[in-house]
Amino acid sequence: MSFTQTIYNTVFRRTSSYALAIVVGAVFFERFFDQLGDGLFDYMNKGMQSHMQATCSKQWKDLKQDLALRQSSDEDE
């Protein structure tokens, strides 16, 4: 039996299994698309560094790390 015949018999033959395959596929596609969008947003809004100044952070997760480092260095002095 070929691969396409096996797929047809297990997924597409009954409406219930076809609907389940669509729902499961939609959930996985949504998770993948969400992760892709978040990664693209983080990449495009990453802190920039110019030759004149230090890194300019745009997002809170970057600023939080910088503030924690500054606070720890202030406590050491």
Steps between C-alpha positions, in 0.01 A plus 500: 500500500639841407550793733214701350262206537599464866443871563163483327388199703609646835414869461275589209262206487290597802372850565583485870866417447523760222355769729738396779795524260391851401468614863835352602667646192352843573627492859854409394495755219385771743781417743759503222371828353492665844859399575610619158330837551650546847847414372468741210377777731788442744752499214366824351482677838828381644716766664718694260861598550658798330861611492423807716306347787439179688225256419156659475243251629148506361327222692436451870676163508820672381458797735433271797836329454680834468333638813584187699866532398506869593339434838744222581798719403362787714466268799861385461630856534 
